[in-house]
Amino acid sequence: MVAASGRDASIDRANRTLAGILLLALALRVAVAFIPAIAHPDELWQYLEPAHYLTNGTWVRAWEYRAGIRSWLIPLVVAGPMGIGHFIAPGTMLPILLPRFLCALGSLALVWTCYRFGALAGRRQALIAGIVAAVWSELLFYGPRTLSEPISLSLFLPAAWLLIGKGATVSQRQLALAGLLLGLAVCARLQMAPIVGALAIIGGGRDIRRWATMIAGGIAALAISAGVDLITGQMPFRWMIENFRINLIEHKSASFGVEPWYWYLTQTVRNWSIASVFIVPLALVGARRHPALLILALVHLAAHSVIPHKEMRFILPTLALFVLLASLGSGEVLARVTRTASRRTATWATIGTVATWTILSGIAAVSGSSQKLWQSHRTILLAIRAAGVDPAACGLAFFSPKPPAPANYSFYDRETPIYNFYGPDATSVAAPWRGAFNVAIAPLAAGAGLGPNYRATYCAPGRKGAPQEFCVFRRPGACPIAGPKQYEIEAVMRRWGH
């Protein structure tokens, strides 16, 4: 009776610890959701814009949707909270924030998984792994993002826990759930197929029953994806075939830039800075207990290293798995060092370990290209949001050095034409069409070229001393004429391959 009571108390403490870590992670991710930044224009054009189309009927359609290489699964999910935001508070940031809050909530699955893997070794290891997952810079930044990479990762890692963490104790129902999660991860992001396949092989082994149950769950996921395709008027799974054909056979993605095979390695070291000195050896320590996690990380890295076009967000699963393994490794080292120490000393050592991880996360957040993430496209988003608050807006013109401008209806939230004039003579080209727009976004220095009727009402803050590149100009009156079709934003995007 006493032993059972002690076990119950221990379980209660563990549950309270996990709940506290999840609340911390959620609070941090919600705070990050308010930052007016996007990781990449894909966050707008691939997911928020299609969701805006589903809720409001207007969008800037990127080449991926014109070519039919994107599933509508994520936009359909995002459209729900976006529509609620438009209903509750139209004309505010709520339609953007609610989808981000949903993604932040979903990303807690990653934190939960890391905690569970740590708990296999002990309570302190679980605490460290959970907090590291809550505060690590890349996981924190991408958590609330409407992007396929973090969304698919949040589906993949719980499946990894079921198939690796629970191992032989996993039930048939949990195997089916793992198959469903893995199938949805691939449907959310096709490039997850290699790492998903590797996990399925590890989890299925030679057990036909395990394979059959996982496959049944995967078929359910594919059925969901096919249903979404049919609802949105697409041929089921055509987007998968076209994605493979256009990006890997025709090398369309390579037109957006290519890097050597080792780029991910060098860039990760740059981004993690001094943290990489600790993460790599600690990950190897953690891999002694969970070698399958290291295998999965390397499979994903290798699969993406051979693809010419590279972006750091593409290997988010690899980064997350290395951070998880390193946090587990640090817990292992701590347990060995404090094996004979007093309880007080062990407690302070745990606090010091967590504090060190937090500091390393801060260093990683401001190192290499990572520092740009937190301010990425901030000025243009603030400007387009400021342009959209005017209910009298009847046309918006972007004046950018090169096309296309990162225009979008998600932040603008007005059902008016959007034009993009570009190049050194942009204001001269637009002069005959000033009647087609009464709001413009242009560098402050270019304001004089818009004409005397336009006055600057807002300039997005940039770096100290930098020229104000994104200012909002307005003129009184309506828009009596239509602008040139060739300068409508989608036409510009077509012309320049976006």
XYZ file of C-alpha atoms in Angstrom:
498
model
C 0.000 0.000 0.000
C 2.829 2.377 0.923
C 4.745 1.464 -2.244
C 1.681 2.117 -4.407
C 1.143 5.449 -2.687
C 4.776 6.374 -3.348
C 4.432 5.471 -7.026
C 1.273 7.574 -7.317
C 3.037 10.548 -5.714
C 5.966 10.148 -8.097
C 3.623 10.016 -11.089
C 1.818 13.120 -9.850
C 5.123 14.996 -9.528
C 6.146 13.919 -13.033
C 2.796 15.016 -14.473
C 3.042 18.386 -12.739
C 6.573 18.831 -14.039
C 5.489 17.975 -17.578
C 2.483 20.312 -17.345
C 4.740 23.142 -16.169
C 7.177 22.596 -19.038
C 4.337 22.518 -21.577
C 2.902 25.754 -20.173
C 6.347 27.369 -20.397
C 6.756 26.168 -23.976
C 3.288 27.402 -24.956
C 3.809 30.810 -23.358
C 7.117 31.278 -25.180
C 5.654 30.196 -28.511
C 2.610 32.428 -28.167
C 4.950 35.344 -27.430
C 6.977 34.504 -30.565
C 3.728 34.363 -32.581
C 3.258 38.093 -31.963
C 6.609 38.949 -33.562
C 5.873 40.481 -36.992
C 8.268 38.230 -38.870
C 8.035 35.297 -41.246
C 10.612 32.585 -41.749
C 10.251 32.689 -45.515
C 7.755 34.026 -48.089
C 6.480 30.426 -48.289
C 4.814 31.004 -44.921
C 2.659 33.578 -46.689
C 2.330 32.349 -50.256
C 2.121 28.615 -49.579
C -0.147 28.492 -46.539
C -1.604 31.780 -45.256
C -2.584 33.030 -48.713
C -4.426 29.841 -49.771
C -6.144 29.852 -46.368
C -7.138 33.482 -46.964
C -8.577 32.412 -50.302
C -10.652 29.728 -48.609
C -12.025 32.214 -46.063
C -12.184 35.486 -48.035
C -11.829 34.613 -51.701
C -8.697 36.701 -52.375
C -5.078 35.581 -52.502
C -1.741 35.931 -54.199
C -1.299 32.595 -55.949
C 2.284 31.338 -56.082
C 3.713 29.144 -58.821
C 3.435 26.007 -56.697
C -0.359 26.225 -56.719
C -0.484 27.127 -60.395
C 1.647 24.046 -61.115
C -0.401 21.889 -58.726
C 2.496 20.686 -56.559
C 1.001 21.624 -53.193
C -1.581 19.844 -51.083
C -4.419 21.917 -49.640
C -4.238 19.980 -46.368
C -2.408 22.635 -44.321
C -4.294 25.628 -45.832
C -7.584 23.885 -45.078
C -6.566 23.409 -41.434
C -5.258 26.980 -41.193
C -8.454 28.363 -42.756
C -10.469 27.332 -39.691
C -8.804 29.608 -37.120
C -8.260 32.293 -39.755
C -11.996 32.342 -40.489
C -12.760 32.547 -36.768
C -10.376 35.496 -36.520
C -12.121 37.280 -39.389
C -15.491 36.654 -37.724
C -14.452 37.859 -34.264
C -12.198 40.787 -35.160
C -12.068 41.617 -38.888
C -9.393 44.084 -39.884
C -7.097 43.082 -37.010
C -4.151 40.712 -36.646
C -6.337 38.021 -35.093
C -6.798 36.115 -38.421
C -2.990 35.740 -38.532
C -2.473 35.103 -34.832
C -5.050 32.347 -34.401
C -3.416 30.044 -37.006
C -0.083 30.720 -35.325
C -1.563 29.879 -31.938
C -2.853 26.599 -33.371
C 0.616 25.753 -34.704
C 2.162 26.718 -31.344
C -0.248 24.357 -29.606
C 0.588 21.567 -32.044
C 4.318 22.086 -31.505
C 3.900 21.083 -27.865
C 3.878 17.500 -29.153
C 7.597 17.947 -29.791
C 8.203 19.117 -26.210
C 6.100 16.259 -24.845
C 8.064 13.743 -26.902
C 11.436 15.045 -25.727
C 10.266 14.877 -22.116
C 9.087 11.285 -22.578
C 12.393 10.182 -24.086
C 14.221 11.792 -21.170
C 11.906 10.096 -18.669
C 13.175 6.709 -19.848
C 16.458 7.533 -18.110
C 15.160 9.440 -15.090
C 13.252 12.438 -13.789
C 16.121 14.900 -14.102
C 16.846 13.774 -17.655
C 13.174 14.283 -18.496
C 13.247 17.783 -16.987
C 16.331 18.762 -18.979
C 15.086 17.306 -22.275
C 11.675 18.940 -21.883
C 13.005 22.393 -21.022
C 15.597 22.280 -23.800
C 12.834 21.496 -26.303
C 10.803 24.385 -24.862
C 13.546 27.027 -25.092
C 15.836 25.971 -27.956
C 15.934 28.833 -30.462
C 15.037 27.060 -33.726
C 12.289 24.984 -32.150
C 10.944 28.092 -30.449
C 10.973 30.238 -33.575
C 9.439 27.658 -35.899
C 6.881 26.403 -33.373
C 4.127 28.919 -34.237
C 4.973 29.107 -37.965
C 2.446 28.093 -40.603
C 5.057 26.084 -42.465
C 5.133 22.437 -43.490
C 8.496 21.769 -41.814
C 7.488 22.394 -38.164
C 3.993 20.996 -38.703
C 5.295 17.717 -40.123
C 7.911 17.560 -37.351
C 5.168 17.867 -34.721
C 3.487 14.853 -36.325
C 6.667 12.834 -36.777
C 8.245 13.005 -33.315
C 5.290 11.563 -31.338
C 5.311 8.662 -33.809
C 9.025 8.231 -33.091
C 8.212 8.017 -29.385
C 5.567 5.352 -29.988
C 7.808 3.234 -32.218
C 11.170 3.754 -30.495
C 10.459 5.052 -27.000
C 7.744 2.541 -26.153
C 9.364 -0.193 -28.208
C 7.918 -3.640 -27.512
C 5.310 -2.254 -25.096
C 3.506 -0.317 -27.809
C -0.100 -1.407 -28.301
C -1.843 -2.143 -31.593
C -3.857 1.053 -31.230
C -0.672 3.054 -30.694
C 0.903 1.416 -33.747
C -2.089 2.501 -35.820
C -1.759 6.018 -34.391
C 1.948 6.043 -35.276
C 1.099 5.027 -38.843
C -1.519 7.766 -39.048
C 0.922 10.403 -37.760
C 3.650 9.308 -40.161
C 1.232 9.330 -43.082
C 0.042 12.825 -42.182
C 3.664 13.983 -41.834
C 4.341 12.926 -45.427
C 1.066 14.470 -46.607
C 2.033 17.729 -44.885
C 5.540 17.633 -46.367
C 6.446 15.130 -49.061
C 10.185 15.531 -48.373
C 9.640 13.753 -45.041
C 9.266 10.445 -46.901
C 12.890 9.219 -46.382
C 12.927 9.787 -42.624
C 9.383 8.450 -42.286
C 10.373 5.338 -44.230
C 13.424 4.865 -42.014
C 11.316 5.153 -38.852
C 8.765 2.688 -40.240
C 11.536 0.159 -40.905
C 12.919 0.616 -37.400
C 9.476 0.440 -35.802
C 8.145 -2.413 -37.899
C 11.189 -4.653 -37.847
C 10.323 -8.188 -38.915
C 6.944 -8.225 -37.226
C 4.259 -8.514 -39.917
C 1.488 -7.582 -37.473
C 3.246 -4.330 -36.550
C 3.690 -3.513 -40.228
C 0.061 -4.287 -41.032
C -1.210 -2.055 -38.225
C 1.111 0.819 -39.130
C 0.160 0.552 -42.796
C -3.520 0.678 -41.852
C -2.872 3.951 -40.007
C -0.904 5.283 -42.967
C -3.730 4.412 -45.351
C -6.114 6.397 -43.134
C -3.790 9.406 -43.453
C -3.658 9.036 -47.232
C -7.455 8.803 -47.299
C -7.652 12.120 -45.435
C -5.242 13.700 -47.913
C -7.177 12.280 -50.878
C -10.391 13.640 -49.407
C -8.846 17.097 -49.149
C -7.689 16.829 -52.766
C -11.203 15.939 -53.903
C -12.838 18.690 -51.841
C -10.527 21.280 -53.391
C -11.090 19.972 -56.921
C -7.734 18.212 -57.331
C -6.903 14.726 -58.527
C -5.845 12.733 -55.430
C -2.065 12.662 -54.961
C -1.385 14.460 -58.226
C 0.456 17.127 -56.234
C 2.922 14.483 -55.005
C 3.708 13.313 -58.524
C 4.027 16.854 -59.882
C 6.176 17.930 -56.941
C 8.620 15.116 -57.628
C 8.616 15.705 -61.379
C 8.967 19.489 -61.366
C 11.391 19.931 -58.469
C 13.610 16.846 -58.743
C 13.450 15.909 -62.422
C 13.014 19.346 -64.017
C 15.070 20.995 -61.206
C 12.688 23.905 -60.731
C 13.724 24.335 -57.100
C 17.348 24.707 -58.185
C 16.400 27.946 -59.960
C 16.019 29.532 -56.512
C 19.650 28.820 -55.637
C 21.916 25.814 -55.123
C 24.474 24.917 -52.478
C 27.148 22.174 -52.195
C 26.343 18.923 -50.393
C 28.201 19.983 -47.230
C 26.362 23.333 -46.879
C 24.050 22.099 -44.129
C 27.026 21.023 -42.028
C 28.914 24.298 -42.303
C 25.784 26.421 -41.936
C 24.657 24.531 -38.835
C 28.033 25.118 -37.181
C 27.781 28.816 -38.060
C 24.248 29.085 -36.730
C 24.879 27.168 -33.525
C 28.234 28.861 -32.967
C 29.842 27.684 -29.709
C 26.767 25.564 -28.965
C 27.820 23.127 -31.711
C 30.949 22.306 -29.685
C 28.674 20.926 -26.959
C 25.775 19.575 -29.026
C 27.698 17.202 -31.282
C 29.601 15.242 -28.578
C 26.600 15.269 -26.222
C 24.389 13.966 -29.054
C 26.778 11.041 -29.455
C 26.445 10.345 -25.735
C 22.660 10.455 -26.025
C 22.792 8.194 -29.081
C 24.292 5.394 -26.986
C 20.864 4.916 -25.413
C 18.851 5.827 -28.532
C 20.944 5.055 -31.647
C 17.800 4.950 -33.798
C 17.279 8.678 -33.274
C 20.758 9.414 -34.592
C 20.107 7.190 -37.609
C 16.896 9.106 -38.358
C 18.688 12.451 -38.063
C 21.416 11.350 -40.473
C 18.939 9.856 -42.966
C 17.055 13.149 -43.165
C 20.292 15.124 -43.458
C 21.667 12.859 -46.190
C 18.436 12.939 -48.190
C 18.398 16.739 -48.212
C 22.137 17.127 -48.771
C 21.869 15.599 -52.246
C 19.134 18.058 -53.263
C 20.821 21.149 -54.788
C 18.421 23.761 -53.395
C 18.951 24.075 -49.650
C 17.385 26.057 -46.832
C 18.018 25.486 -43.136
C 14.336 24.988 -42.356
C 14.380 21.911 -44.619
C 16.497 19.984 -42.081
C 14.502 21.054 -39.024
C 13.888 17.376 -38.079
C 17.643 16.721 -38.108
C 18.305 19.768 -35.941
C 15.516 18.807 -33.536
C 16.790 15.226 -33.204
C 20.356 16.380 -32.571
C 19.151 18.815 -29.903
C 17.045 16.049 -28.344
C 19.989 13.617 -28.322
C 22.308 16.285 -26.911
C 19.838 17.134 -24.132
C 19.598 13.423 -23.297
C 23.390 13.225 -23.397
C 23.743 16.150 -21.008
C 21.325 14.402 -18.657
C 23.440 11.239 -18.821
C 26.635 13.171 -18.059
C 24.926 15.005 -15.197
C 23.687 11.726 -13.706
C 27.197 10.279 -13.773
C 28.848 13.366 -12.315
C 26.335 13.707 -9.474
C 25.985 9.984 -8.746
C 27.573 10.347 -5.294
C 26.689 14.018 -4.726
C 24.205 15.292 -2.186
C 20.640 16.029 -3.224
C 21.237 19.774 -2.923
C 24.349 19.611 -5.095
C 22.512 17.521 -7.694
C 19.655 20.044 -7.737
C 21.984 22.970 -8.321
C 23.839 21.005 -11.001
C 20.521 20.394 -12.780
C 19.649 24.095 -12.565
C 23.083 24.945 -13.935
C 22.636 22.515 -16.829
C 19.263 24.007 -17.759
C 20.689 27.534 -17.477
C 23.620 26.582 -19.719
C 21.248 25.209 -22.351
C 19.207 28.416 -22.184
C 22.326 30.537 -22.663
C 23.470 28.368 -25.570
C 20.031 28.765 -27.133
C 20.355 32.540 -26.853
C 23.790 32.419 -28.479
C 22.446 30.247 -31.293
C 19.548 32.666 -31.810
C 21.898 35.557 -32.610
C 24.568 33.633 -34.519
C 25.008 33.116 -38.248
C 21.848 33.451 -40.322
C 19.656 32.608 -37.317
C 19.684 36.189 -36.098
C 17.908 37.270 -39.287
C 14.997 34.911 -38.653
C 13.637 36.919 -35.755
C 13.363 40.042 -37.920
C 12.804 38.381 -41.292
C 10.556 40.488 -43.566
C 9.468 42.454 -40.494
C 9.498 45.878 -42.138
C 7.479 44.857 -45.195
C 4.883 43.100 -43.032
C 4.488 46.138 -40.801
C 4.129 48.334 -43.868
C 1.529 46.176 -45.608
C -0.405 45.882 -42.370
C -0.368 49.682 -42.024
C -1.533 49.984 -45.643
C -4.497 47.740 -44.989
C -5.906 49.549 -41.951
C -7.399 52.280 -44.164
C -10.989 51.277 -45.058
C -10.856 53.739 -47.975
C -8.061 51.815 -49.704
C -9.129 50.909 -53.251
C -5.786 49.867 -54.728
C -2.299 49.136 -53.409
C 0.940 49.607 -55.328
C 4.321 48.220 -54.284
C 7.443 49.934 -55.530
C 10.355 47.532 -55.158
C 13.911 47.410 -56.523
C 13.317 43.945 -57.952
C 10.238 41.765 -58.429
C 8.225 40.313 -56.965
C 7.437 42.182 -53.762
C 6.316 39.951 -50.844
C 2.743 41.131 -51.298
C -0.082 39.252 -49.659
C -3.721 39.629 -48.771
C -3.283 37.896 -45.421
C -1.698 40.964 -43.799
C -3.221 43.545 -46.152
C -6.723 42.114 -45.596
C -8.424 44.309 -48.230
C -10.168 43.105 -51.388
C -8.463 45.526 -53.750
C -6.013 45.041 -56.626
C -2.326 44.859 -55.683
C 0.248 46.130 -58.179
C 4.010 45.738 -58.194
C 6.066 48.345 -60.054
C 9.773 47.653 -59.934
C 13.157 48.863 -61.078
C 14.851 52.279 -60.965
C 12.095 53.925 -63.073
C 9.186 52.370 -61.196
C 7.503 55.637 -60.216
C 7.735 56.942 -63.787
C 6.242 53.727 -65.159
C 3.385 53.975 -62.650
C 2.679 57.666 -63.292
C -0.114 57.121 -65.892
C -1.816 54.655 -63.535
C -1.917 56.644 -60.309
C -5.690 56.617 -60.488
C -5.663 52.829 -60.035
C -4.333 52.979 -56.490
C -4.568 55.361 -53.569
C -2.132 53.554 -51.272
C 1.498 52.862 -52.085
C 4.423 51.176 -50.337
C 7.757 52.582 -51.433
C 11.111 53.780 -50.075
C 10.854 57.165 -48.395
C 13.292 58.621 -50.942
C 10.990 57.549 -53.797
C 7.974 59.318 -52.345
C 8.486 62.489 -54.368
C 8.143 60.508 -57.590
C 4.612 59.428 -56.663
C 3.268 62.945 -57.126
C 2.202 65.818 -54.866
C -1.066 64.188 -53.799
C 0.687 61.373 -51.959
C 1.960 61.888 -48.450
C 3.799 59.478 -46.189
C 1.658 58.300 -43.286
C 3.889 55.528 -41.932
C 7.433 54.197 -42.285
C 8.297 50.768 -40.952
C 11.219 50.943 -38.519
C 14.403 49.392 -39.845
C 17.925 49.144 -38.504
C 19.255 52.278 -36.870
C 20.733 54.548 -39.499
C 19.376 52.479 -42.398
C 17.252 54.179 -45.073
C 13.503 53.809 -44.617
C 12.674 51.370 -47.393
C 9.034 50.553 -46.647
C 6.889 53.615 -46.176
C 3.139 53.875 -46.714
C 1.916 56.740 -48.888
C -1.706 57.736 -49.301
C -3.669 60.130 -51.436
C -7.247 61.260 -51.003
C -9.954 60.097 -53.374
C -11.038 56.901 -55.073
C -9.585 54.702 -57.830
C -11.495 55.585 -61.032
C -9.362 53.463 -63.378
C -7.967 49.948 -63.444
C -4.219 49.442 -63.439
C -2.236 47.533 -66.063
C -2.691 43.780 -65.883
C 1.015 43.167 -66.439
C 1.797 44.887 -63.141
C -0.759 43.082 -61.026
C 1.190 41.143 -58.422
C 0.265 37.679 -59.637
C 1.155 38.565 -63.231
C 4.532 39.836 -62.017
C 5.061 36.616 -60.088
C 4.237 34.555 -63.183
C 6.647 36.569 -65.267
C 9.505 36.081 -62.795
C 8.835 32.422 -62.038
C 7.363 32.797 -58.541
